[in-house]
Amino acid sequence: MGIIKKLLNKMAGVTEEMQAIYIEKGPCSEYVDAYIAAHKNPKPYDRLLIADQLISVKRYEEAEKMLDSVKISGFSDDDIKGTGHFERINLYLRTGRADEAFEIFCKNKKFFDIYFGSPARERMAGSFYDVAADVLSIKGDEQGAMQYIACIRKWSQKYEPAFPVMSGISYVRVLKNLGNTQWQDQYASLKNQIENYGGYQMKWQKENTFNLLEDAVK
């Protein structure tokens, strides 16, 4: 690993152990444990990032405890509010609490659109668009959900130009949430694309992408 790469990883809180685990296994509990070990005295924003890691590997109880440890108020800075509320919605959607997720989304929609629409946060906006489309489609708001699907497609053109899989998975999930039977054709088409895509750079990426698609239709 070059010195510049080492410095960038250190600044991002990524240790060499974490880097090695990620290259071999991708996002997994072992990686999350290493991430937590590298942040022994996490500040509030670090705890939100740890919660995000825990949610990604379905360790929801631990994630909720981590989120509960961060108090959000009107005086909190934008990163705490934006990331904190987003992670709470994400957690609630994954644990069957759509009403609570929808309530938080509605209370913070204007803030979310500004926060994730800023150039500084554009790269992570795709995850917000995905969650926004999900929660709105669960509540039956097809127009609102499709507006966010349009946002994630635009995002994918910039960040996933070769293989816009994230926008495809979001669309399949939204169609299924809305009871639109076209989700089955979209699912089959996307599954075929994942199988035949030749641009994976790490051995775990194909399986991980398949798992994301399967989670979307459960």
Short mmCIF file of N, CA and C in Angstrom, two decimals, residues 111-204:
data_model
loop_
_atom_site.label_atom_id
_atom_site.label_comp_id
_atom_site.label_asym_id
_atom_site.label_seq_id
_atom_site.Cartn_x
_atom_site.Cartn_y
_atom_site.Cartn_z
N PHE A 111 -35.42 19.35 5.17
CA PHE A 111 -34.02 19.36 5.59
C PHE A 111 -33.22 18.31 4.83
N PHE A 112 -33.78 17.10 4.72
CA PHE A 112 -33.10 16.03 3.99
C PHE A 112 -32.79 16.43 2.56
N ASP A 113 -33.77 17.00 1.88
CA ASP A 113 -33.57 17.35 0.46
C ASP A 113 -32.44 18.37 0.30
N ILE A 114 -32.34 19.30 1.24
CA ILE A 114 -31.26 20.29 1.19
C ILE A 114 -29.93 19.65 1.58
N TYR A 115 -29.96 18.89 2.66
CA TYR A 115 -28.73 18.29 3.19
C TYR A 115 -28.09 17.34 2.18
N PHE A 116 -28.87 16.41 1.66
CA PHE A 116 -28.32 15.43 0.72
C PHE A 116 -28.20 15.98 -0.69
N GLY A 117 -28.80 17.12 -0.93
CA GLY A 117 -28.68 17.74 -2.24
C GLY A 117 -27.47 18.62 -2.40
N SER A 118 -26.73 18.82 -1.32
CA SER A 118 -25.55 19.68 -1.38
C SER A 118 -24.39 18.94 -2.05
N PRO A 119 -23.53 19.65 -2.78
CA PRO A 119 -22.40 19.01 -3.46
C PRO A 119 -21.49 18.22 -2.52
N ALA A 120 -21.34 18.70 -1.30
CA ALA A 120 -20.44 18.04 -0.35
C ALA A 120 -20.95 16.66 0.07
N ARG A 121 -22.25 16.44 -0.07
CA ARG A 121 -22.84 15.17 0.39
C ARG A 121 -23.43 14.37 -0.76
N GLU A 122 -23.11 14.79 -1.96
CA GLU A 122 -23.71 14.16 -3.14
C GLU A 122 -23.39 12.67 -3.24
N ARG A 123 -22.17 12.28 -2.89
CA ARG A 123 -21.78 10.88 -3.05
C ARG A 123 -22.63 9.94 -2.19
N MET A 124 -23.01 10.37 -0.98
CA MET A 124 -23.80 9.51 -0.12
C MET A 124 -25.30 9.71 -0.30
N ALA A 125 -25.70 10.58 -1.22
CA ALA A 125 -27.12 10.87 -1.42
C ALA A 125 -27.88 9.68 -1.96
N GLY A 126 -27.20 8.78 -2.70
CA GLY A 126 -27.88 7.63 -3.27
C GLY A 126 -28.57 6.79 -2.21
N SER A 127 -27.94 6.61 -1.07
CA SER A 127 -28.54 5.82 0.02
C SER A 127 -29.80 6.50 0.55
N PHE A 128 -29.77 7.83 0.64
CA PHE A 128 -30.97 8.55 1.09
C PHE A 128 -32.10 8.42 0.09
N TYR A 129 -31.81 8.58 -1.20
CA TYR A 129 -32.85 8.45 -2.21
C TYR A 129 -33.50 7.07 -2.17
N ASP A 130 -32.67 6.06 -1.95
CA ASP A 130 -33.17 4.69 -1.84
C ASP A 130 -34.13 4.54 -0.67
N VAL A 131 -33.74 5.03 0.49
CA VAL A 131 -34.57 4.92 1.69
C VAL A 131 -35.84 5.76 1.54
N ALA A 132 -35.73 6.95 0.96
CA ALA A 132 -36.89 7.81 0.76
C ALA A 132 -37.92 7.15 -0.16
N ALA A 133 -37.44 6.57 -1.26
CA ALA A 133 -38.35 5.88 -2.18
C ALA A 133 -39.01 4.69 -1.49
N ASP A 134 -38.25 4.01 -0.66
CA ASP A 134 -38.75 2.84 0.06
C ASP A 134 -39.88 3.23 1.01
N VAL A 135 -39.63 4.20 1.87
CA VAL A 135 -40.63 4.55 2.88
C VAL A 135 -41.89 5.13 2.24
N LEU A 136 -41.75 5.91 1.18
CA LEU A 136 -42.93 6.48 0.52
C LEU A 136 -43.73 5.41 -0.21
N SER A 137 -43.06 4.46 -0.83
CA SER A 137 -43.79 3.40 -1.54
C SER A 137 -44.50 2.47 -0.56
N ILE A 138 -43.92 2.22 0.60
CA ILE A 138 -44.58 1.42 1.63
C ILE A 138 -45.88 2.09 2.06
N LYS A 139 -45.88 3.41 2.13
CA LYS A 139 -47.07 4.17 2.54
C LYS A 139 -48.00 4.44 1.37
N GLY A 140 -47.70 3.91 0.18
CA GLY A 140 -48.59 4.02 -0.97
C GLY A 140 -48.47 5.29 -1.77
N ASP A 141 -47.42 6.09 -1.52
CA ASP A 141 -47.23 7.34 -2.26
C ASP A 141 -46.39 7.05 -3.51
N GLU A 142 -47.05 6.63 -4.57
CA GLU A 142 -46.33 6.25 -5.79
C GLU A 142 -45.62 7.44 -6.42
N GLN A 143 -46.30 8.58 -6.49
CA GLN A 143 -45.69 9.75 -7.12
C GLN A 143 -44.42 10.18 -6.38
N GLY A 144 -44.51 10.26 -5.05
CA GLY A 144 -43.35 10.66 -4.27
C GLY A 144 -42.21 9.67 -4.39
N ALA A 145 -42.54 8.38 -4.36
CA ALA A 145 -41.51 7.35 -4.48
C ALA A 145 -40.81 7.43 -5.82
N MET A 146 -41.57 7.65 -6.89
CA MET A 146 -40.97 7.68 -8.21
C MET A 146 -40.12 8.93 -8.42
N GLN A 147 -40.44 9.99 -7.71
CA GLN A 147 -39.59 11.18 -7.78
C GLN A 147 -38.20 10.86 -7.23
N TYR A 148 -38.16 10.07 -6.16
CA TYR A 148 -36.85 9.70 -5.60
C TYR A 148 -36.17 8.63 -6.44
N ILE A 149 -36.95 7.79 -7.12
CA ILE A 149 -36.34 6.85 -8.06
C ILE A 149 -35.66 7.63 -9.18
N ALA A 150 -36.28 8.71 -9.64
CA ALA A 150 -35.65 9.56 -10.66
C ALA A 150 -34.35 10.16 -10.13
N CYS A 151 -34.35 10.54 -8.85
CA CYS A 151 -33.14 11.10 -8.23
C CYS A 151 -32.03 10.06 -8.18
N ILE A 152 -32.37 8.84 -7.80
CA ILE A 152 -31.31 7.83 -7.68
C ILE A 152 -30.81 7.41 -9.05
N ARG A 153 -31.67 7.45 -10.07
CA ARG A 153 -31.20 7.15 -11.42
C ARG A 153 -30.20 8.21 -11.90
N LYS A 154 -30.50 9.45 -11.60
CA LYS A 154 -29.57 10.53 -11.96
C LYS A 154 -28.27 10.37 -11.20
N TRP A 155 -28.36 10.01 -9.93
CA TRP A 155 -27.18 9.77 -9.11
C TRP A 155 -26.35 8.63 -9.69
N SER A 156 -27.03 7.56 -10.10
CA SER A 156 -26.35 6.39 -10.64
C SER A 156 -25.60 6.69 -11.93
N GLN A 157 -26.13 7.60 -12.74
CA GLN A 157 -25.46 7.96 -13.98
C GLN A 157 -24.07 8.52 -13.70
N LYS A 158 -23.92 9.16 -12.54
CA LYS A 158 -22.63 9.75 -12.20
C LYS A 158 -21.73 8.77 -11.44
N TYR A 159 -22.32 8.00 -10.50
CA TYR A 159 -21.51 7.18 -9.61
C TYR A 159 -21.51 5.70 -9.95
N GLU A 160 -22.44 5.27 -10.81
CA GLU A 160 -22.47 3.87 -11.26
C GLU A 160 -22.67 3.82 -12.77
N PRO A 161 -21.90 4.55 -13.54
CA PRO A 161 -22.17 4.66 -14.98
C PRO A 161 -22.11 3.34 -15.73
N ALA A 162 -21.24 2.43 -15.29
CA ALA A 162 -21.10 1.16 -16.01
C ALA A 162 -22.19 0.16 -15.65
N PHE A 163 -22.67 0.23 -14.42
CA PHE A 163 -23.61 -0.78 -13.93
C PHE A 163 -24.47 -0.18 -12.82
N PRO A 164 -25.57 0.50 -13.17
CA PRO A 164 -26.40 1.21 -12.19
C PRO A 164 -27.26 0.26 -11.34
N VAL A 165 -26.60 -0.59 -10.59
CA VAL A 165 -27.31 -1.64 -9.86
C VAL A 165 -28.13 -1.07 -8.70
N MET A 166 -27.65 -0.02 -8.04
CA MET A 166 -28.36 0.50 -6.88
C MET A 166 -29.73 1.05 -7.28
N SER A 167 -29.77 1.78 -8.38
CA SER A 167 -31.05 2.32 -8.83
C SER A 167 -31.98 1.19 -9.28
N GLY A 168 -31.41 0.14 -9.87
CA GLY A 168 -32.22 -1.00 -10.29
C GLY A 168 -32.85 -1.72 -9.11
N ILE A 169 -32.07 -1.94 -8.05
CA ILE A 169 -32.58 -2.60 -6.85
C ILE A 169 -33.65 -1.74 -6.19
N SER A 170 -33.43 -0.44 -6.14
CA SER A 170 -34.42 0.47 -5.56
C SER A 170 -35.75 0.39 -6.32
N TYR A 171 -35.66 0.35 -7.63
CA TYR A 171 -36.87 0.31 -8.46
C TYR A 171 -37.64 -0.98 -8.25
N VAL A 172 -36.94 -2.11 -8.18
CA VAL A 172 -37.60 -3.38 -7.92
C VAL A 172 -38.33 -3.34 -6.58
N ARG A 173 -37.67 -2.84 -5.54
CA ARG A 173 -38.27 -2.77 -4.21
C ARG A 173 -39.52 -1.89 -4.22
N VAL A 174 -39.43 -0.74 -4.87
CA VAL A 174 -40.56 0.19 -4.90
C VAL A 174 -41.76 -0.42 -5.63
N LEU A 175 -41.51 -1.05 -6.76
CA LEU A 175 -42.61 -1.70 -7.49
C LEU A 175 -43.29 -2.75 -6.62
N LYS A 176 -42.51 -3.55 -5.93
CA LYS A 176 -43.09 -4.57 -5.07
C LYS A 176 -43.87 -3.95 -3.92
N ASN A 177 -43.33 -2.92 -3.31
CA ASN A 177 -44.05 -2.24 -2.23
C ASN A 177 -45.40 -1.70 -2.69
N LEU A 178 -45.45 -1.22 -3.93
CA LEU A 178 -46.67 -0.64 -4.48
C LEU A 178 -47.65 -1.69 -5.01
N GLY A 179 -47.23 -2.96 -4.97
CA GLY A 179 -48.10 -4.02 -5.47
C GLY A 179 -48.14 -4.10 -6.99
N ASN A 180 -47.15 -3.53 -7.64
CA ASN A 180 -47.07 -3.55 -9.10
C ASN A 180 -46.36 -4.84 -9.52
N THR A 181 -47.06 -5.71 -10.24
CA THR A 181 -46.51 -7.02 -10.59
C THR A 181 -45.33 -6.93 -11.56
N GLN A 182 -45.09 -5.76 -12.13
CA GLN A 182 -43.93 -5.61 -13.01
C GLN A 182 -42.61 -5.83 -12.27
N TRP A 183 -42.66 -5.82 -10.94
CA TRP A 183 -41.42 -6.01 -10.18
C TRP A 183 -40.78 -7.36 -10.53
N GLN A 184 -41.61 -8.35 -10.86
CA GLN A 184 -41.07 -9.68 -11.14
C GLN A 184 -40.20 -9.68 -12.40
N ASP A 185 -40.67 -8.99 -13.44
CA ASP A 185 -39.87 -8.89 -14.67
C ASP A 185 -38.60 -8.08 -14.43
N GLN A 186 -38.74 -6.98 -13.69
CA GLN A 186 -37.58 -6.14 -13.38
C GLN A 186 -36.57 -6.91 -12.54
N TYR A 187 -37.07 -7.70 -11.61
CA TYR A 187 -36.21 -8.52 -10.75
C TYR A 187 -35.43 -9.54 -11.59
N ALA A 188 -36.14 -10.25 -12.47
CA ALA A 188 -35.49 -11.26 -13.30
C ALA A 188 -34.43 -10.64 -14.21
N SER A 189 -34.75 -9.47 -14.77
CA SER A 189 -33.81 -8.79 -15.65
C SER A 189 -32.56 -8.35 -14.90
N LEU A 190 -32.76 -7.79 -13.72
CA LEU A 190 -31.63 -7.31 -12.93
C LEU A 190 -30.78 -8.47 -12.42
N LYS A 191 -31.43 -9.55 -12.04
CA LYS A 191 -30.69 -10.74 -11.58
C LYS A 191 -29.79 -11.26 -12.70
N ASN A 192 -30.30 -11.25 -13.91
CA ASN A 192 -29.51 -11.68 -15.06
C ASN A 192 -28.33 -10.75 -15.31
N GLN A 193 -28.57 -9.45 -15.14
CA GLN A 193 -27.49 -8.47 -15.32
C GLN A 193 -26.39 -8.66 -14.27
N ILE A 194 -26.80 -8.93 -13.03
CA ILE A 194 -25.82 -9.15 -11.97
C ILE A 194 -24.98 -10.38 -12.27
N GLU A 195 -25.63 -11.42 -12.75
CA GLU A 195 -24.94 -12.67 -13.05
C GLU A 195 -23.91 -12.49 -14.16
N ASN A 196 -24.25 -11.69 -15.15
CA ASN A 196 -23.41 -11.59 -16.35
C ASN A 196 -22.49 -10.37 -16.38
N TYR A 197 -22.57 -9.53 -15.38
CA TYR A 197 -21.70 -8.36 -15.34
C TYR A 197 -20.25 -8.80 -15.14
N GLY A 198 -19.37 -8.23 -15.93
CA GLY A 198 -17.97 -8.65 -15.89
C GLY A 198 -17.03 -7.67 -15.23
N GLY A 199 -17.57 -6.67 -14.56
CA GLY A 199 -16.71 -5.62 -14.02
C GLY A 199 -16.43 -5.70 -12.53
N TYR A 200 -16.77 -6.81 -11.88
CA TYR A 200 -16.50 -6.92 -10.45
C TYR A 200 -14.99 -6.91 -10.19
N GLN A 201 -14.58 -6.14 -9.19
CA GLN A 201 -13.16 -6.01 -8.88
C GLN A 201 -12.74 -6.89 -7.70
N MET A 202 -13.71 -7.35 -6.91
CA MET A 202 -13.41 -8.20 -5.76
C MET A 202 -14.33 -9.42 -5.82
N LYS A 203 -13.83 -10.55 -5.32
CA LYS A 203 -14.53 -11.82 -5.51
C LYS A 203 -15.88 -11.88 -4.80
N TRP A 204 -16.07 -11.07 -3.76
CA TRP A 204 -17.31 -11.12 -2.99
C TRP A 204 -18.40 -10.22 -3.55
#
